[in-house]
XYZ file of C-alpha atoms in Angstrom:
361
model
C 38.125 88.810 103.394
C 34.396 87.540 103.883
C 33.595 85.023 106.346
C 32.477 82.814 104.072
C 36.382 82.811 102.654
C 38.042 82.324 106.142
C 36.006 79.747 107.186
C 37.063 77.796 103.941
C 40.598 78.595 104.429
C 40.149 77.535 108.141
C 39.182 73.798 106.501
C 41.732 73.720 104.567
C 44.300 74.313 106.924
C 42.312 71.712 109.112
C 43.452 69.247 106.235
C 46.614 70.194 106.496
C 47.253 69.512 109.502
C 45.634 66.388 109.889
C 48.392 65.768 106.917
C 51.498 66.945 109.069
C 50.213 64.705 111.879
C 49.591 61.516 109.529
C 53.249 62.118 108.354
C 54.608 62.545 111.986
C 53.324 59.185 113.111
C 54.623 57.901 110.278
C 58.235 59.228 110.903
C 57.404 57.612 114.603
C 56.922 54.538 113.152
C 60.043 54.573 110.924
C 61.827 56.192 113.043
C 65.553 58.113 112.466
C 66.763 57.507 115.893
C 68.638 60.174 117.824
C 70.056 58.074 120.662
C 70.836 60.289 123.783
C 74.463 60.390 125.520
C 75.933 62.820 128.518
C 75.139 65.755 126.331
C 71.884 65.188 125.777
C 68.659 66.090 127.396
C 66.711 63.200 126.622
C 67.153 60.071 128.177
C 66.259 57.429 126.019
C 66.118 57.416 121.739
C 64.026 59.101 120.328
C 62.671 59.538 116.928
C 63.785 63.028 114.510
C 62.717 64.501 111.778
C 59.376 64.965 112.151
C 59.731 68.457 110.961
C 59.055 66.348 107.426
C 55.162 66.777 108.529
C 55.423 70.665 108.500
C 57.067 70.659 105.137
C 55.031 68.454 103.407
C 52.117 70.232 104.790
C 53.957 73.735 103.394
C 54.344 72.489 100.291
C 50.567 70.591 99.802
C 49.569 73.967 100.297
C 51.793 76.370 98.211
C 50.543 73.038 95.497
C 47.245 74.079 95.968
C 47.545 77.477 95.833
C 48.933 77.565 92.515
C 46.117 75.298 91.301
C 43.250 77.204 92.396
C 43.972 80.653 93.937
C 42.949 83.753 92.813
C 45.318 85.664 94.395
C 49.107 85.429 95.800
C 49.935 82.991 93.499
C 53.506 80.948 93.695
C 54.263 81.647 89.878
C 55.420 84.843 90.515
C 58.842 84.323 90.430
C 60.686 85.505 93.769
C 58.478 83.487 95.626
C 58.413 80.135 93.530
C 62.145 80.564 93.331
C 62.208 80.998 96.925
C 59.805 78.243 97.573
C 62.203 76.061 95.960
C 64.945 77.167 97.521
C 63.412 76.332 101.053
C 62.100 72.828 100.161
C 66.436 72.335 98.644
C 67.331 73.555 102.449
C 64.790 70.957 104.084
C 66.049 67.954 101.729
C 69.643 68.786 102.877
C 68.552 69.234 106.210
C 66.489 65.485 106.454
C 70.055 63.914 104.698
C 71.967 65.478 107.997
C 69.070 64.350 110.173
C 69.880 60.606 108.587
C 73.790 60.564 108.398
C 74.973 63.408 109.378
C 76.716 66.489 106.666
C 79.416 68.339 107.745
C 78.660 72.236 108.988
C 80.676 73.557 105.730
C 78.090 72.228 103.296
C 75.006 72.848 106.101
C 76.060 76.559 105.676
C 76.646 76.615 102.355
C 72.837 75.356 101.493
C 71.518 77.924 103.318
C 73.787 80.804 101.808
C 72.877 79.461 98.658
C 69.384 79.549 99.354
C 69.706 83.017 100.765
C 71.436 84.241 97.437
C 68.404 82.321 95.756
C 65.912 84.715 97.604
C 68.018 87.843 96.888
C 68.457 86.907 93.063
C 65.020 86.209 92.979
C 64.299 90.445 94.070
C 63.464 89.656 97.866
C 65.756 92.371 99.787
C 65.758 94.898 101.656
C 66.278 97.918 100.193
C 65.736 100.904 102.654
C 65.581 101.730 106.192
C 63.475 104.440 108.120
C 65.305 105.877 110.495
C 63.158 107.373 113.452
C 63.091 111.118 112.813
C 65.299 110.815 110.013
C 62.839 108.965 107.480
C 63.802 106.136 104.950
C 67.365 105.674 103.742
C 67.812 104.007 100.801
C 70.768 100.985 101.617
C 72.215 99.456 98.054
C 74.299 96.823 98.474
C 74.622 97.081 102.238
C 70.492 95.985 101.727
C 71.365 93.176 99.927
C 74.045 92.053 102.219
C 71.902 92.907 105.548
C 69.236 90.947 103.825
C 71.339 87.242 103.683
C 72.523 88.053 106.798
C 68.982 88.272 108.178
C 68.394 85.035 106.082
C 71.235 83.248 107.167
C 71.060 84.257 111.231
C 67.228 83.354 111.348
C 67.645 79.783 109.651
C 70.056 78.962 111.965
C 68.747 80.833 115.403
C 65.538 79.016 115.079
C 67.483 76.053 114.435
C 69.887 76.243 117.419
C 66.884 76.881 119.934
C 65.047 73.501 119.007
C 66.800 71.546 121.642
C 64.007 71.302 124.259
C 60.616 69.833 123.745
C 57.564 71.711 122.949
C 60.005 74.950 122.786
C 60.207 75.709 119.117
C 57.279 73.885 117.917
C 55.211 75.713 120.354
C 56.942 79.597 119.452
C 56.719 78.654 115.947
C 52.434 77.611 116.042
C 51.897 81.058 118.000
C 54.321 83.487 115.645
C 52.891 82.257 112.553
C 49.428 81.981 113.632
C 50.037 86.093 114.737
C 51.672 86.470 111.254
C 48.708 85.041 109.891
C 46.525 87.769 111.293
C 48.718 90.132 110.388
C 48.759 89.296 106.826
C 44.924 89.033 106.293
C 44.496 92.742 108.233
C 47.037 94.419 105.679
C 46.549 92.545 102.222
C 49.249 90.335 101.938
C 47.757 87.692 99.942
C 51.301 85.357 100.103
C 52.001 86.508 103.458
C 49.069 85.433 104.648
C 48.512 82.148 102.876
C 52.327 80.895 103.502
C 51.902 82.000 107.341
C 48.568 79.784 107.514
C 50.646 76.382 105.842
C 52.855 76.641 108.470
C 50.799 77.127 111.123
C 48.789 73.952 110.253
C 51.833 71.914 109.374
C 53.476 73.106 112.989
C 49.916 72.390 114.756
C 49.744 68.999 113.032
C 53.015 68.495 114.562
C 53.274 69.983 118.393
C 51.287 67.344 119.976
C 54.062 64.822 118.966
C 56.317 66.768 120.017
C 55.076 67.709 123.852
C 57.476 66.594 126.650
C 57.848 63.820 126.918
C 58.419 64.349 123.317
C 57.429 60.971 121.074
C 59.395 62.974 118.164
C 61.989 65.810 117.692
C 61.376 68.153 114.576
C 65.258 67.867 113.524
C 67.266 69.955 111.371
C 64.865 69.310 108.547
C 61.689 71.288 109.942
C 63.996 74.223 112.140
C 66.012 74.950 109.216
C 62.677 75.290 107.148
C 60.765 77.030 109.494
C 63.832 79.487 110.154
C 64.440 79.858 106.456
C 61.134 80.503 104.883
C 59.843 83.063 108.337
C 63.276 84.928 107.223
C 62.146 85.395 104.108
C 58.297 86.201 104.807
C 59.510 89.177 107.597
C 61.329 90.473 103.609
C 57.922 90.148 102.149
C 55.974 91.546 104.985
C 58.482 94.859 104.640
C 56.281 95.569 101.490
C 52.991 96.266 103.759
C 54.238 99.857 104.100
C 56.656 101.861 101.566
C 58.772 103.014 104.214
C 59.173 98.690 104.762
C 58.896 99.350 108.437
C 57.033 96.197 108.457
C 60.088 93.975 108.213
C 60.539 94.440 111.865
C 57.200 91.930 112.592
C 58.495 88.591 112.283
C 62.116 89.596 114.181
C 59.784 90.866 117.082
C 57.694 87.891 116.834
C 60.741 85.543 117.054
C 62.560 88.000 119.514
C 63.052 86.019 122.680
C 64.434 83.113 119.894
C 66.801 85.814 117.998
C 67.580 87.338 121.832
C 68.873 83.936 123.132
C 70.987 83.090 120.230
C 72.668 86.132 119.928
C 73.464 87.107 123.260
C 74.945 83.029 123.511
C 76.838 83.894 120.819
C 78.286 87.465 122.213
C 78.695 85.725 125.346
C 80.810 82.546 124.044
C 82.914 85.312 122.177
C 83.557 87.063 125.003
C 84.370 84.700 127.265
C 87.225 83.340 124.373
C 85.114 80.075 123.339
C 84.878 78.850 119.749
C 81.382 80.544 119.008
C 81.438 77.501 115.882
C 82.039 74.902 118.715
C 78.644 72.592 119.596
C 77.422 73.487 123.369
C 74.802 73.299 125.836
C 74.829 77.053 127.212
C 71.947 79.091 125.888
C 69.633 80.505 128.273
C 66.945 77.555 127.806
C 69.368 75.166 128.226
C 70.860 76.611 131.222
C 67.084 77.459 132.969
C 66.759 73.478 132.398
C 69.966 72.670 133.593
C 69.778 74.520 136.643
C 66.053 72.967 137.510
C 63.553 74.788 135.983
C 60.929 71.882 134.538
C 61.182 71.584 131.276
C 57.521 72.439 130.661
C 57.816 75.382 132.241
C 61.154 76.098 130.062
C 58.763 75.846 127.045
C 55.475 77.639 128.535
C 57.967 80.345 128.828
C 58.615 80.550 125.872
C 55.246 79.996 124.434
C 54.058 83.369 126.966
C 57.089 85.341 125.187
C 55.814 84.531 121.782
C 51.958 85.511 122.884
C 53.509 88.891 124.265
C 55.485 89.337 121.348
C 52.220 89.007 119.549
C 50.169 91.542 120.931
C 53.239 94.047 120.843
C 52.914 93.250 116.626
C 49.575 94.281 116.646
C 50.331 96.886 118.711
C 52.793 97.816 116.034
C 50.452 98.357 113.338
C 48.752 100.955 114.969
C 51.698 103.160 116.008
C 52.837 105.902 114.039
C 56.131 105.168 111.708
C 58.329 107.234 114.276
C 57.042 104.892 117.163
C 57.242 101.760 115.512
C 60.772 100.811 115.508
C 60.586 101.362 119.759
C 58.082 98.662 120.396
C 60.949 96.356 120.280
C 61.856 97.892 123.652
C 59.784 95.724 125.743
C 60.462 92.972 124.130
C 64.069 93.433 125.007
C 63.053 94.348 128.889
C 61.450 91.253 129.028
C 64.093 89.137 127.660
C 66.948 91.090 130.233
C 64.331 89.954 133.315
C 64.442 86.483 131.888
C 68.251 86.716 131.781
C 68.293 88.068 134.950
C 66.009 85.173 136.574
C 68.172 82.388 133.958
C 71.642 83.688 135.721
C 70.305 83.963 139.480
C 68.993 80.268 139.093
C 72.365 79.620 137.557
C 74.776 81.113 140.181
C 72.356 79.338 143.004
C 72.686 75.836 141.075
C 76.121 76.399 141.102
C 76.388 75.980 137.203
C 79.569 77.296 134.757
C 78.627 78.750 131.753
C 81.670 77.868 130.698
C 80.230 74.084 128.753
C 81.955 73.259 126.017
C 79.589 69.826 125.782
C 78.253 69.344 122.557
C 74.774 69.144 122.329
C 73.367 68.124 119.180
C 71.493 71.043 116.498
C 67.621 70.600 116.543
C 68.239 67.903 118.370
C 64.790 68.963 120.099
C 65.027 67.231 123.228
């Protein structure tokens, strides 16, 4: 890519967003009004959905990019089919974010969305196996793939319940992805990465604490959705599709919170479906951490995660697959410091409150 090329594609995604932020203040303005109660975290109502910004700033894009690109363009069909699958899942999403659906039909958008994506030829379809080498998977590809699909949409959207939090992991993962993308050729990759970067940049400052707007269900479920489905495209950089592993690692401490919540609730005989307030963010906040600090946290574990993706791409394929390793050290120290705050505060993880989904503050 010349510099001449960047710098226009650096403009562009200036415009964009400038667009995301013109559409958050106007989602302040007319607001959809989450009003706080004992579950909550915020105090006082406060405007959602201002994950509508980072759509529309996803889609002006892709728009574009069919228009005038030269290369990676949407017509293709797995990723115009996908495409449209993620802008159904955000329309759903903004309906919930205004009335309120029912999980059933929540879940049953994104499976359909996910079966969209597979349909549409975007699986995985081997694995390498350190030391072993690549292992063709069939149907258990497929059906790894729409779990992937499915578990990202909705661990992305379960972590946006603090301010700054997701927004912030989101700008720095994508903005890595982006760089990731343009270094190894992949022309959609790359330009789908760079929309949502600007869209979520357009959007962040809004959503600082004290947050003047949540992103709702409508931007996490995006966001969640259409990374899940880039981490399938970015498996094509190598043949061995090795490469899948970037955006998991990039969203690791996200993916590592959800699912050890989840193993947790199980073990401890909860209703893993029930609404709660016990993930590891929540719990750090609950038992005093600032809730800046909460999110800078997470904003450092995205940076790390970062430079252990680059660090990725230079490792040889038997290495690869063990950079997740530190990733997962530093995750067990943050669980470590989460549960000694905990146990000091006096805190049950035991809380079968509800707290809302994306409710993102």
């Amino acid at each position: 890519m010349t510099s001449a090329a960047l710098f226009q594609h650096l403009v562009f995604a200036c415009g964009l967003a400038l667009l995301s932020a013109a559409t958050v203040r106007l989602m302040i303005a007319f607001p959809i009004l989450d009003h706080p109660n004992h579950r909550s975290a915020h105090v006082r109502p406060t405007p959602r959905g201002g994950g509508v910004g980072v759509v529309l700033a996803f889609i002006a894009g892709m728009l574009v990019l069919y228009r005038v690109a030269d290369q990676a363009r949407i017509a293709e069909r797995p990723f115009l089919g996908v495409i449209l699958a993620a802008v159904a899942i955000a329309a759903v999403a903004l309906v919930d974010d205004m009335r309120g659906l029912s999980a059933r039909l929540r879940f049953g958008a994104q499976l359909a969305a996910a079966l969209v994506a597979v349909a549409s030829g975007l699986a995985v379809s081997r694995l390498a196996i350190p030391y072993v080498g690549p292992v063709e998977l069939g149907l258990a590809g497929t059906l790894l793939t729409i779990f992937w699909i499915l578990g990202c949409t909705n661990a992305v959207n379960f972590m946006d319940g603090l301010d700054g939090l997701v927004g912030g992991t989101l700008l720095i993962a994508c903005a890595a992805l982006t760089a990731i993308a343009a270094l190894q050729g992949g022309g959609f990759v790359y330009a789908a990465a760079l929309f949502l970067t600007a869209g979520l940049l357009g959007f962040l400052p809004f959503n600082l604490h004290p947050a003047r707007i949540f992103m709702g269900d409508v931007g996490s479920q995006f966001a969640g959705f259409m990374l899940a489905v880039l981490a399938i495209a970015a498996s094509r950089f190598d043949v061995t599709q090795l490469s899948f592993l970037i955006v998991p690692l990039l969203l690791f401490a996200l993916l590592f919170d959800t699912a050890f919540t989840l193993l947790r609730r199980a073990a401890m005989g909860d209703k893993v479906g029930a609404p709660h307030r016990s993930h590891l963010y929540q719990m750090a906040q609950r038992a005093g951490m600032d809730t800046r600090l909460v999110a800078a946290t997470h904003w450092g574990f995205a940076a790390f995660h970062a430079a252990l993706a680059l660090l990725f791409l230079r490792l040889p394929p038997n290495g690869k697959p063990l950079v997740v390793l530190p990733a997962l050290l530093v995750q067990l120290l943050w669980l470590a410091l989460v549960a000694r705050r905990v146990r000091r505060a006096g805190l049950s993880w035991r809380d079968d409150a509800v707290a809302p989904s994306g409710s993102g503050g």
